[in-house]
Structures are given as structure tokens and as C-alpha cells.
Coordinates of C-alpha atoms in Angstrom, one line a residue:
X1130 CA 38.3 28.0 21.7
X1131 CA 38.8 31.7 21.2
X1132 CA 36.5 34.1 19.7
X1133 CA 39.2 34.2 16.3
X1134 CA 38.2 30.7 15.6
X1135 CA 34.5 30.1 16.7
X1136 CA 34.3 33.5 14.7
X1137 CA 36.1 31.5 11.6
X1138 CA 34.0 28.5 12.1
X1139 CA 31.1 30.1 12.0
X1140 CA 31.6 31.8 8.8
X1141 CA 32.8 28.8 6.7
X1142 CA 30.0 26.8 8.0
X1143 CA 27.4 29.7 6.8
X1144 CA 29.6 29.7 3.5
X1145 CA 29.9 25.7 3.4
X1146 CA 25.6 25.1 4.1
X1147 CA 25.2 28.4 1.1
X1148 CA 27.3 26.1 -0.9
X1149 CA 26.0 22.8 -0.1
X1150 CA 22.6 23.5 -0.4
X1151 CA 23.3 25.0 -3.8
X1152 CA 24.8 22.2 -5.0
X1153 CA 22.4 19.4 -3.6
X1154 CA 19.4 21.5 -5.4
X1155 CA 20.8 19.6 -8.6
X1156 CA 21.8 16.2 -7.6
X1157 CA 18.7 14.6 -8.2
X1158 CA 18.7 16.3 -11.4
X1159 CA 21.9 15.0 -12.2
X1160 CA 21.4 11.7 -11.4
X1161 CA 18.4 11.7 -13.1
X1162 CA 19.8 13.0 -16.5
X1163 CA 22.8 10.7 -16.2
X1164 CA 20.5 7.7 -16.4
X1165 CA 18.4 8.9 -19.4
X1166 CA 21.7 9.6 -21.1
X1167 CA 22.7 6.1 -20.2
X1168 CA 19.0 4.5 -20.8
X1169 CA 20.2 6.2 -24.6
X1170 CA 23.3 4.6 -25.2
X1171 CA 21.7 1.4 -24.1
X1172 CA 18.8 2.1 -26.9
X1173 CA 21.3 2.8 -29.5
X1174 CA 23.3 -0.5 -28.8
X1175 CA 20.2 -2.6 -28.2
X1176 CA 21.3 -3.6 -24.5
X1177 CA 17.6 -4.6 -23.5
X1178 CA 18.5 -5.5 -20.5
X1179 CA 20.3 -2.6 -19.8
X1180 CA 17.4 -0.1 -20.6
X1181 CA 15.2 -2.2 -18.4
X1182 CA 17.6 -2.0 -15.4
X1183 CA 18.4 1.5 -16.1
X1184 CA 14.6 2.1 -16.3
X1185 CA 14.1 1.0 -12.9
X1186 CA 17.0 2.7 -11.1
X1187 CA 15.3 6.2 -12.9
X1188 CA 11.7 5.3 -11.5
X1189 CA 13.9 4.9 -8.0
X1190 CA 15.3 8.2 -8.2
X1191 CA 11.9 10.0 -9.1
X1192 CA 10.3 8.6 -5.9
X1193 CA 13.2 8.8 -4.1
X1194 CA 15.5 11.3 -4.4
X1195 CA 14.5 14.0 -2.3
X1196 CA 17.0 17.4 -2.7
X1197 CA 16.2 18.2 1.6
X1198 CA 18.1 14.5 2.1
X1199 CA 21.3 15.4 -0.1
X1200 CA 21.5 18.9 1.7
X1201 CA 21.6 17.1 4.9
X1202 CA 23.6 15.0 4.0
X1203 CA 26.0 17.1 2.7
X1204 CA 25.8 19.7 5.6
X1205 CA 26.9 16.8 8.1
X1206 CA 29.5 15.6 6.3
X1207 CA 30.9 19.2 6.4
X1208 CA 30.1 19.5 10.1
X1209 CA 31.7 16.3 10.9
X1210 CA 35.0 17.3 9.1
X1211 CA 35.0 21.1 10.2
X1212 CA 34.9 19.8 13.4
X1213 CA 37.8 17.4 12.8
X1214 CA 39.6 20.4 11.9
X1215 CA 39.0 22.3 15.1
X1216 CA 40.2 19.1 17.0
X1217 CA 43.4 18.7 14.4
X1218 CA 43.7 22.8 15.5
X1219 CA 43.6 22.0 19.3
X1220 CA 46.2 18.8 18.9
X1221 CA 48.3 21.4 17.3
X1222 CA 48.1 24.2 20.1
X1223 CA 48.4 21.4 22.9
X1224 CA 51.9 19.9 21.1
X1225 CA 53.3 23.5 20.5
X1226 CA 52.8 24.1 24.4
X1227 CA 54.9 20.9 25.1
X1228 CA 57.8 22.5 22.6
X1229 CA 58.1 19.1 21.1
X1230 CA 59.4 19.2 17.7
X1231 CA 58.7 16.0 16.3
X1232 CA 55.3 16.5 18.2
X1233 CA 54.7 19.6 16.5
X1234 CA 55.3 18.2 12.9
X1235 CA 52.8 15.4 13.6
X1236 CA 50.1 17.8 14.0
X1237 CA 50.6 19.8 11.2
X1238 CA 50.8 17.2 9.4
X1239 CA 47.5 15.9 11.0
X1240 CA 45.8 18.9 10.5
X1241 CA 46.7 19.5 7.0
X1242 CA 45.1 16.1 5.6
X1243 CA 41.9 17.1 7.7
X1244 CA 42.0 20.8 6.1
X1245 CA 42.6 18.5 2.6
X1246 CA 39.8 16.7 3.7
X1247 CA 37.4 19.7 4.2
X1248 CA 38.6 20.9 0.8
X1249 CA 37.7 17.7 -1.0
X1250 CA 34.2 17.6 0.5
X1251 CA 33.9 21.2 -1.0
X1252 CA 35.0 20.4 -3.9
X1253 CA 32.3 17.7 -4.2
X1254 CA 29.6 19.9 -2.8
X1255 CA 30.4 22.5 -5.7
X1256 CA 31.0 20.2 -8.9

């Protein structure tokens, strides 16, 4: 790998983790006010059953969901399809060597649904 690329690597992850640990801070908080909102719809309709069920899954989260986990979580998924990049990148360089057209096009093609991958992860990461 040449210094270009570990150099571009290690920028988007620093940018990726900023992002991703940004974005977990509030997932427990989301989740949590999701279920109240749904705990009050099932209130106003009289869904009993509901409410208790949603009751429980809210009592889950609070002892649960712990914000360090989701940043993990999110950083590895990032590291797992950064590096799927870098590999897609390397496929690339290898088939333009051979001068293979049809080679070539694979690749790209390759590469560009792992970059599309990358992307949807940050997408995720920054809703």
C-alpha cells in the first residue's frame, strides 16, 4: 500500500470513529424515546398488551443499552468495510497490471459496491 492511501485511510477512519461516536451517543436515546412514543400510541388505543410488552423492552434498554457498545460496534463495522475497500482497491491495481479489460471492469465494478457500502454505513452512523 503506498503512503497516498494509508495516508487516505487514515484520515477517513479518524473522520468515520468522530462521526460514529457522535452518532452512537444518541442511540440509546433514540431507542428509548421511540418506545415511550410507542408505549403512547398503545395508551391512546388501549392495546394493554402492547404497553406491557413495550414496557419491558424500555426497562431492557435502560439496563442495557450501553452508548461504549454502539460505538464499537459501529467503528468495526466501518473497519471491516474500509478495509473491504482497500482490498476492492488492490483487486483493481492487480487486474489493471494484467491489461485485462473485462478484468478491469469487474473490479471497478467490485469496488464501487464496496465504496456504496462504506457510504451506507455512514449514512447510518450519521442519521
Amino acid at each position: 500500500m503506498n503512503k497516498y492511501m494509508k495516508a487516505t485511510a487514515t484520515i477517513t477512519m479518524f473522520v468515520f470513529i468522530s462521526a460514529s461516536s457522535a452518532a452512537a451517543s444518541t442511540d440509546c436515546a433514540v431507542k428509548k424515546q421511540r418506545l415511550q412514543r410507542q408505549i403512547e400510541y398503545a395508551k391512546t388505543y388501549g392495546n394493554h398488551y402492547r404497553v406491557e410488552g413495550l414496557e419491558r423492552a424500555l426497562m431492557k434498554v435502560n439496563r442495557y443499552c450501553n452508548d461504549s457498545d454502539v460505538v464499537y460496534k459501529c467503528n468495526e463495522k466501518i473497519r471491516e468495510k474500509e478495509q473491504k475497500v482497500i482490498e476492492r482497491t488492490t483487486e483493481l491495481r492487480n487486474a489493471r497490471e494484467t491489461g485485462d479489460k473485462i478484468k478491469i471492469a469487474n473490479k471497478k465494478r467490485k469496488l464501487e459496491q464496496a465504496k456504496a457500502e462504506l457510504a451506507e454505513v455512514m449514512s447510518y452512523i450519521g442519521e
